[in-house]
Structure formats: C-alpha cells, structure tokens
mmCIF file of N, CA, C and O and ligand atoms in Angstrom:
data_model
loop_
_atom_site.group_PDB
_atom_site.id
_atom_site.type_symbol
_atom_site.label_atom_id
_atom_site.label_comp_id
_atom_site.label_asym_id
_atom_site.label_seq_id
_atom_site.Cartn_x
_atom_site.Cartn_y
_atom_site.Cartn_z
ATOM 1 N N UNK W 1 6.841 -7.232 -22.200
ATOM 2 C CA UNK W 1 6.591 -6.565 -22.902
ATOM 3 C C UNK W 1 5.476 -6.202 -23.396
ATOM 4 O O UNK W 1 4.227 -6.771 -23.326
ATOM 5 N N UNK W 2 5.334 -4.806 -23.833
ATOM 6 C CA UNK W 2 3.941 -4.477 -23.667
ATOM 7 C C UNK W 2 2.888 -4.309 -25.157
ATOM 8 O O UNK W 2 2.076 -4.827 -25.203
ATOM 9 N N UNK W 3 3.637 -4.423 -26.264
ATOM 10 C CA UNK W 3 3.561 -4.375 -27.529
ATOM 11 C C UNK W 3 4.641 -5.173 -28.029
ATOM 12 O O UNK W 3 5.826 -4.809 -28.643
ATOM 13 N N UNK W 4 3.810 -6.398 -28.745
ATOM 14 C CA UNK W 4 5.029 -6.822 -30.257
ATOM 15 C C UNK W 4 4.856 -6.497 -31.751
ATOM 16 O O UNK W 4 5.578 -6.753 -32.622
ATOM 17 N N UNK W 5 4.028 -5.303 -31.420
ATOM 18 C CA UNK W 5 4.217 -4.374 -32.532
ATOM 19 C C UNK W 5 3.074 -5.083 -33.972
ATOM 20 O O UNK W 5 3.164 -4.498 -35.098
ATOM 21 N N UNK W 6 1.471 -5.925 -33.010
ATOM 22 C CA UNK W 6 0.986 -6.481 -34.167
ATOM 23 C C UNK W 6 -0.361 -5.603 -34.245
ATOM 24 O O UNK W 6 -1.015 -5.802 -34.689
ATOM 25 N N UNK W 7 -0.364 -5.075 -33.091
ATOM 26 C CA UNK W 7 -1.073 -4.153 -32.246
ATOM 27 C C UNK W 7 -1.586 -2.872 -32.963
ATOM 28 O O UNK W 7 -0.591 -2.869 -33.956
ATOM 29 N N UNK W 8 -2.043 -1.837 -31.947
ATOM 30 C CA UNK W 8 -2.060 -0.666 -32.834
ATOM 31 C C UNK W 8 -1.470 0.599 -32.463
ATOM 32 O O UNK W 8 -0.464 1.476 -32.515
ATOM 33 N N UNK W 9 -0.524 0.155 -30.687
ATOM 34 C CA UNK W 9 0.648 0.210 -30.581
ATOM 35 C C UNK W 9 2.098 -0.142 -30.940
ATOM 36 O O UNK W 9 2.167 -1.239 -31.364
ATOM 37 N N UNK W 10 3.356 0.800 -31.239
ATOM 38 C CA UNK W 10 4.211 0.467 -31.593
ATOM 39 C C UNK W 10 4.729 -0.146 -31.009
ATOM 40 O O UNK W 10 4.406 -0.387 -29.511
ATOM 41 N N UNK W 11 5.934 -0.950 -31.524
ATOM 42 C CA UNK W 11 6.542 -1.405 -30.427
ATOM 43 C C UNK W 11 6.971 -0.063 -28.901
ATOM 44 O O UNK W 11 8.294 0.821 -29.756
ATOM 45 N N UNK W 12 7.482 -0.533 -27.669
ATOM 46 C CA UNK W 12 8.064 0.471 -26.879
ATOM 47 C C UNK W 12 9.228 0.005 -26.027
ATOM 48 O O UNK W 12 9.452 1.174 -25.647
ATOM 49 N N UNK W 13 8.960 -1.405 -26.162
ATOM 50 C CA UNK W 13 10.504 -1.620 -25.865
ATOM 51 C C UNK W 13 11.232 -2.808 -26.307
ATOM 52 O O UNK W 13 10.887 -3.814 -27.093
ATOM 53 N N UNK W 14 12.416 -2.782 -26.234
ATOM 54 C CA UNK W 14 12.962 -3.783 -26.808
ATOM 55 C C UNK W 14 13.794 -4.193 -25.370
ATOM 56 O O UNK W 14 14.731 -4.073 -24.573
ATOM 57 N N UNK W 15 14.572 -5.562 -25.607
ATOM 58 C CA UNK W 15 15.290 -6.552 -25.069
ATOM 59 C C UNK W 15 16.717 -5.272 -25.349
ATOM 60 O O UNK W 15 17.261 -5.538 -26.176
ATOM 61 N N UNK W 16 17.324 -5.156 -23.736
ATOM 62 C CA UNK W 16 18.725 -4.155 -23.879
ATOM 63 C C UNK W 16 19.750 -5.219 -24.321
ATOM 64 O O UNK W 16 20.056 -6.788 -24.371
ATOM 65 N N UNK W 17 20.526 -5.131 -25.469
ATOM 66 C CA UNK W 17 21.875 -5.714 -26.407
ATOM 67 C C UNK W 17 23.010 -5.941 -25.814
ATOM 68 O O UNK W 17 22.753 -7.155 -25.930
ATOM 69 N N UNK W 18 22.938 -5.275 -24.285
ATOM 70 C CA UNK W 18 23.972 -5.199 -23.817
ATOM 71 C C UNK W 18 23.943 -6.416 -22.953
ATOM 72 O O UNK W 18 25.105 -6.912 -22.318
ATOM 73 N N UNK W 19 22.733 -6.235 -21.770
ATOM 74 C CA UNK W 19 22.668 -7.675 -20.961
ATOM 75 C C UNK W 19 21.975 -9.183 -21.368
ATOM 76 O O UNK W 19 21.649 -9.794 -21.032
ATOM 77 N N UNK W 20 21.289 -8.535 -23.025
ATOM 78 C CA UNK W 20 20.225 -9.527 -23.114
ATOM 79 C C UNK W 20 19.451 -9.770 -22.544
ATOM 80 O O UNK W 20 18.827 -11.038 -22.429
ATOM 81 N N UNK W 21 18.498 -8.693 -21.968
ATOM 82 C CA UNK W 21 17.719 -9.587 -20.717
ATOM 83 C C UNK W 21 17.452 -9.516 -19.581
ATOM 84 O O UNK W 21 16.869 -9.826 -18.315
ATOM 85 N N UNK W 22 19.255 -9.616 -19.425
ATOM 86 C CA UNK W 22 19.415 -10.389 -18.059
ATOM 87 C C UNK W 22 19.224 -8.611 -16.543
ATOM 88 O O UNK W 22 19.644 -9.663 -15.330
ATOM 89 N N UNK W 23 19.640 -7.769 -17.230
ATOM 90 C CA UNK W 23 19.766 -6.325 -16.159
ATOM 91 C C UNK W 23 20.709 -6.472 -15.466
ATOM 92 O O UNK W 23 21.338 -5.762 -14.845
ATOM 93 N N UNK W 24 21.333 -7.783 -15.771
ATOM 94 C CA UNK W 24 22.734 -8.227 -15.192
ATOM 95 C C UNK W 24 24.149 -7.990 -16.038
ATOM 96 O O UNK W 24 24.119 -9.154 -17.238
ATOM 97 N N UNK W 25 25.591 -7.153 -16.115
ATOM 98 C CA UNK W 25 26.716 -7.991 -16.753
ATOM 99 C C UNK W 25 27.802 -8.409 -15.606
ATOM 100 O O UNK W 25 27.870 -8.307 -14.531
ATOM 101 N N UNK W 26 27.649 -9.665 -16.463
ATOM 102 C CA UNK W 26 29.133 -10.436 -15.168
ATOM 103 C C UNK W 26 30.553 -9.767 -15.369
ATOM 104 O O UNK W 26 30.677 -9.497 -16.753
ATOM 105 N N UNK W 27 30.719 -10.339 -14.504
ATOM 106 C CA UNK W 27 32.335 -9.837 -14.653
ATOM 107 C C UNK W 27 32.643 -10.392 -15.835
ATOM 108 O O UNK W 27 32.773 -11.531 -15.853
ATOM 109 N N UNK W 28 33.730 -9.618 -16.624
ATOM 110 C CA UNK W 28 34.371 -10.300 -17.563
ATOM 111 C C UNK W 28 35.950 -9.582 -17.826
ATOM 112 O O UNK W 28 35.888 -8.465 -16.901
ATOM 113 N N UNK W 29 37.077 -10.304 -18.573
ATOM 114 C CA UNK W 29 38.222 -9.915 -18.468
ATOM 115 C C UNK W 29 38.519 -9.558 -19.830
ATOM 116 O O UNK W 29 38.171 -10.602 -21.165
ATOM 117 N N UNK W 30 38.696 -8.459 -20.278
ATOM 118 C CA UNK W 30 38.873 -8.140 -21.617
ATOM 119 C C UNK W 30 40.912 -7.663 -22.110
ATOM 120 O O UNK W 30 40.680 -6.322 -20.761
ATOM 121 N N UNK W 31 40.986 -8.649 -22.895
ATOM 122 C CA UNK W 31 42.711 -8.156 -22.355
ATOM 123 C C UNK W 31 43.628 -8.356 -21.404
ATOM 124 O O UNK W 31 42.943 -9.532 -20.405
ATOM 125 N N UNK W 32 43.914 -7.098 -20.720
ATOM 126 C CA UNK W 32 44.408 -6.922 -19.669
ATOM 127 C C UNK W 32 43.463 -6.453 -18.311
ATOM 128 O O UNK W 32 43.567 -5.900 -17.245
ATOM 129 N N UNK W 33 42.367 -5.738 -18.943
ATOM 130 C CA UNK W 33 41.803 -5.560 -17.868
ATOM 131 C C UNK W 33 40.289 -6.234 -17.571
ATOM 132 O O UNK W 33 39.554 -6.726 -17.886
ATOM 133 N N UNK W 34 39.990 -6.067 -16.206
ATOM 134 C CA UNK W 34 39.007 -6.500 -15.834
ATOM 135 C C UNK W 34 37.438 -5.732 -15.757
ATOM 136 O O UNK W 34 37.395 -5.127 -14.759
ATOM 137 N N UNK W 35 36.128 -6.417 -16.441
ATOM 138 C CA UNK W 35 35.305 -5.576 -16.332
ATOM 139 C C UNK W 35 34.370 -6.104 -15.419
ATOM 140 O O UNK W 35 34.583 -7.159 -15.205
ATOM 141 N N UNK W 36 34.062 -5.696 -13.625
ATOM 142 C CA UNK W 36 33.845 -5.823 -12.982
ATOM 143 C C UNK W 36 32.064 -6.282 -13.393
ATOM 144 O O UNK W 36 31.816 -4.756 -14.560
ATOM 145 N N UNK W 37 31.124 -7.203 -13.221
ATOM 146 C CA UNK W 37 29.490 -7.203 -13.208
ATOM 147 C C UNK W 37 28.902 -6.141 -12.841
ATOM 148 O O UNK W 37 29.500 -6.072 -12.226
ATOM 149 N N UNK W 38 27.217 -6.159 -12.762
ATOM 150 C CA UNK W 38 27.245 -5.437 -11.658
ATOM 151 C C UNK W 38 25.935 -5.272 -12.739
ATOM 152 O O UNK W 38 25.344 -5.591 -13.597
ATOM 153 N N UNK W 39 24.805 -4.319 -11.709
ATOM 154 C CA UNK W 39 23.792 -3.228 -12.572
ATOM 155 C C UNK W 39 24.049 -3.385 -13.752
ATOM 156 O O UNK W 39 25.295 -2.457 -14.015
ATOM 157 N N UNK W 40 23.417 -3.809 -15.478
ATOM 158 C CA UNK W 40 23.467 -3.087 -16.866
ATOM 159 C C UNK W 40 23.519 -1.279 -16.375
ATOM 160 O O UNK W 40 22.261 -1.288 -16.366
ATOM 161 N N UNK W 41 24.068 -0.817 -17.133
ATOM 162 C CA UNK W 41 24.457 0.970 -17.344
ATOM 163 C C UNK W 41 23.976 0.903 -18.426
ATOM 164 O O UNK W 41 22.806 1.983 -18.140
ATOM 165 N N UNK W 42 22.955 0.089 -19.185
ATOM 166 C CA UNK W 42 22.174 1.077 -20.565
ATOM 167 C C UNK W 42 20.775 0.809 -20.391
ATOM 168 O O UNK W 42 20.529 1.292 -21.592
ATOM 169 N N UNK W 43 20.966 -0.334 -19.085
ATOM 170 C CA UNK W 43 18.977 -0.942 -18.867
ATOM 171 C C UNK W 43 18.664 0.028 -17.581
ATOM 172 O O UNK W 43 18.113 -0.336 -17.014
ATOM 173 N N UNK W 44 19.857 0.360 -17.267
ATOM 174 C CA UNK W 44 19.718 0.430 -14.945
ATOM 175 C C UNK W 44 19.275 -1.050 -14.322
ATOM 176 O O UNK W 44 18.374 -0.770 -13.709
ATOM 177 N N UNK W 45 19.416 -1.707 -15.185
ATOM 178 C CA UNK W 45 19.412 -3.564 -14.363
ATOM 179 C C UNK W 45 17.529 -3.631 -15.093
ATOM 180 O O UNK W 45 16.772 -4.746 -14.096
ATOM 181 N N UNK W 46 17.348 -2.977 -16.149
ATOM 182 C CA UNK W 46 15.525 -3.516 -16.234
ATOM 183 C C UNK W 46 16.114 -4.565 -17.343
ATOM 184 O O UNK W 46 14.712 -5.551 -17.005
ATOM 185 N N UNK W 47 16.684 -4.808 -17.973
ATOM 186 C CA UNK W 47 16.761 -5.331 -19.258
ATOM 187 C C UNK W 47 16.201 -5.507 -20.204
ATOM 188 O O UNK W 47 16.137 -6.052 -21.196
ATOM 189 N N UNK W 48 15.106 -3.984 -20.351
ATOM 190 C CA UNK W 48 14.318 -3.673 -21.552
ATOM 191 C C UNK W 48 14.562 -2.254 -21.690
ATOM 192 O O UNK W 48 15.339 -1.640 -20.757
ATOM 193 N N UNK W 49 14.926 -1.519 -22.890
ATOM 194 C CA UNK W 49 14.423 -0.246 -23.299
ATOM 195 C C UNK W 49 13.862 0.617 -23.898
ATOM 196 O O UNK W 49 13.611 -0.745 -24.435
ATOM 197 N N UNK W 50 13.790 1.468 -23.650
ATOM 198 C CA UNK W 50 12.427 1.883 -24.567
ATOM 199 C C UNK W 50 12.898 2.008 -26.154
ATOM 200 O O UNK W 50 13.768 2.509 -26.088
ATOM 201 N N UNK W 51 11.635 1.239 -26.934
ATOM 202 C CA UNK W 51 12.328 2.295 -27.820
ATOM 203 C C UNK W 51 12.876 3.712 -28.351
ATOM 204 O O UNK W 51 11.767 4.546 -27.434
ATOM 205 N N UNK W 52 12.815 4.010 -29.051
ATOM 206 C CA UNK W 52 12.379 5.490 -29.651
ATOM 207 C C UNK W 52 10.589 6.094 -29.375
ATOM 208 O O UNK W 52 10.185 6.961 -28.847
ATOM 209 N N UNK W 53 10.260 5.296 -30.217
ATOM 210 C CA UNK W 53 8.487 4.930 -30.039
ATOM 211 C C UNK W 53 8.201 4.837 -28.559
ATOM 212 O O UNK W 53 7.744 6.215 -28.085
ATOM 213 N N UNK W 54 8.987 4.273 -27.378
ATOM 214 C CA UNK W 54 9.006 4.532 -26.245
ATOM 215 C C UNK W 54 8.603 5.732 -25.049
ATOM 216 O O UNK W 54 8.637 5.422 -24.236
ATOM 217 N N UNK W 55 9.850 5.895 -25.640
ATOM 218 C CA UNK W 55 10.479 7.181 -25.194
ATOM 219 C C UNK W 55 9.875 8.192 -25.467
ATOM 220 O O UNK W 55 9.182 9.129 -24.953
ATOM 221 N N UNK W 56 9.100 8.036 -26.675
ATOM 222 C CA UNK W 56 8.054 9.569 -26.742
ATOM 223 C C UNK W 56 6.539 8.797 -26.801
ATOM 224 O O UNK W 56 5.989 10.145 -25.906
ATOM 225 N N UNK W 57 6.320 7.600 -25.906
ATOM 226 C CA UNK W 57 5.182 7.680 -25.170
ATOM 227 C C UNK W 57 5.435 8.288 -23.425
ATOM 228 O O UNK W 57 4.606 8.899 -22.810
ATOM 229 N N UNK W 58 6.956 8.010 -23.274
ATOM 230 C CA UNK W 58 7.153 8.437 -21.578
ATOM 231 C C UNK W 58 7.314 9.908 -21.121
ATOM 232 O O UNK W 58 6.663 10.446 -20.816
ATOM 233 N N UNK W 59 7.615 9.985 -22.801
ATOM 234 C CA UNK W 59 7.775 11.765 -22.772
ATOM 235 C C UNK W 59 6.373 12.619 -22.384
ATOM 236 O O UNK W 59 6.380 13.790 -22.266
ATOM 237 N N UNK W 60 4.730 11.997 -23.489
ATOM 238 C CA UNK W 60 4.210 12.069 -23.101
ATOM 239 C C UNK W 60 3.643 11.825 -22.130
ATOM 240 O O UNK W 60 2.573 13.437 -21.869
ATOM 241 N N UNK W 61 3.911 10.827 -21.368
ATOM 242 C CA UNK W 61 3.299 10.306 -20.677
ATOM 243 C C UNK W 61 3.529 11.748 -19.367
ATOM 244 O O UNK W 61 2.987 12.226 -18.512
ATOM 245 N N UNK W 62 5.061 11.829 -19.130
ATOM 246 C CA UNK W 62 5.480 12.922 -18.511
ATOM 247 C C UNK W 62 4.763 14.444 -19.113
ATOM 248 O O UNK W 62 4.639 15.145 -17.757
ATOM 249 N N UNK W 63 4.672 14.555 -19.580
ATOM 250 C CA UNK W 63 3.686 15.717 -20.473
ATOM 251 C C UNK W 63 2.159 16.401 -19.586
ATOM 252 O O UNK W 63 2.571 17.529 -19.046
ATOM 253 N N UNK W 64 1.524 15.120 -19.779
ATOM 254 C CA UNK W 64 0.690 15.041 -19.008
ATOM 255 C C UNK W 64 0.421 14.973 -17.689
ATOM 256 O O UNK W 64 -0.368 14.912 -17.380
ATOM 257 N N UNK W 65 1.746 14.413 -17.355
ATOM 258 C CA UNK W 65 1.111 14.213 -15.583
ATOM 259 C C UNK W 65 0.718 12.943 -15.849
ATOM 260 O O UNK W 65 0.506 13.202 -14.279
ATOM 261 N N UNK W 66 0.419 12.251 -15.667
ATOM 262 C CA UNK W 66 -0.348 10.809 -15.508
ATOM 263 C C UNK W 66 0.207 10.366 -15.057
ATOM 264 O O UNK W 66 1.795 10.378 -14.674
HETATM 265 ZN ZN1 LIG V 101 20.878 -4.166 -19.752
#
C-alpha cells in the first residue's frame, strides 16, 4: 500500500473486496451454477484496486507521460 492516509497523499489503493487481496477467486458453487475460479476480474489479479484518488493519480501520470 502506497499510503495509509496518514501522510500527505490520500489513500491511493484499497484491498480488492472481491478477492480480499488474494488476486485469485476460488471456484465456488452458487445454487446449480459452478463459478470457476481464477484470476480476479475486479482487480485483474493484483489483489488491490485503485481508489478514486488513485485513479486520478494514474490519469495524471498518463497525461504527463511519466
Ligand atoms: Zn480482486
């Protein structure tokens, strides 16, 4: 985690709520449907997601070509 919010920067990322930071979703059964596991679609396997502030920072970096 880049920042916990106690410093000058806002919180830029958060643990992915879908995979709880694992980056992988275990196979699971919901009713009669088997959901296959694998890389988490929410965070693309990273385990963390950029917050709105994090996304603003990413957009800033892209704009300035760093
Ligand atoms: Zn995830």
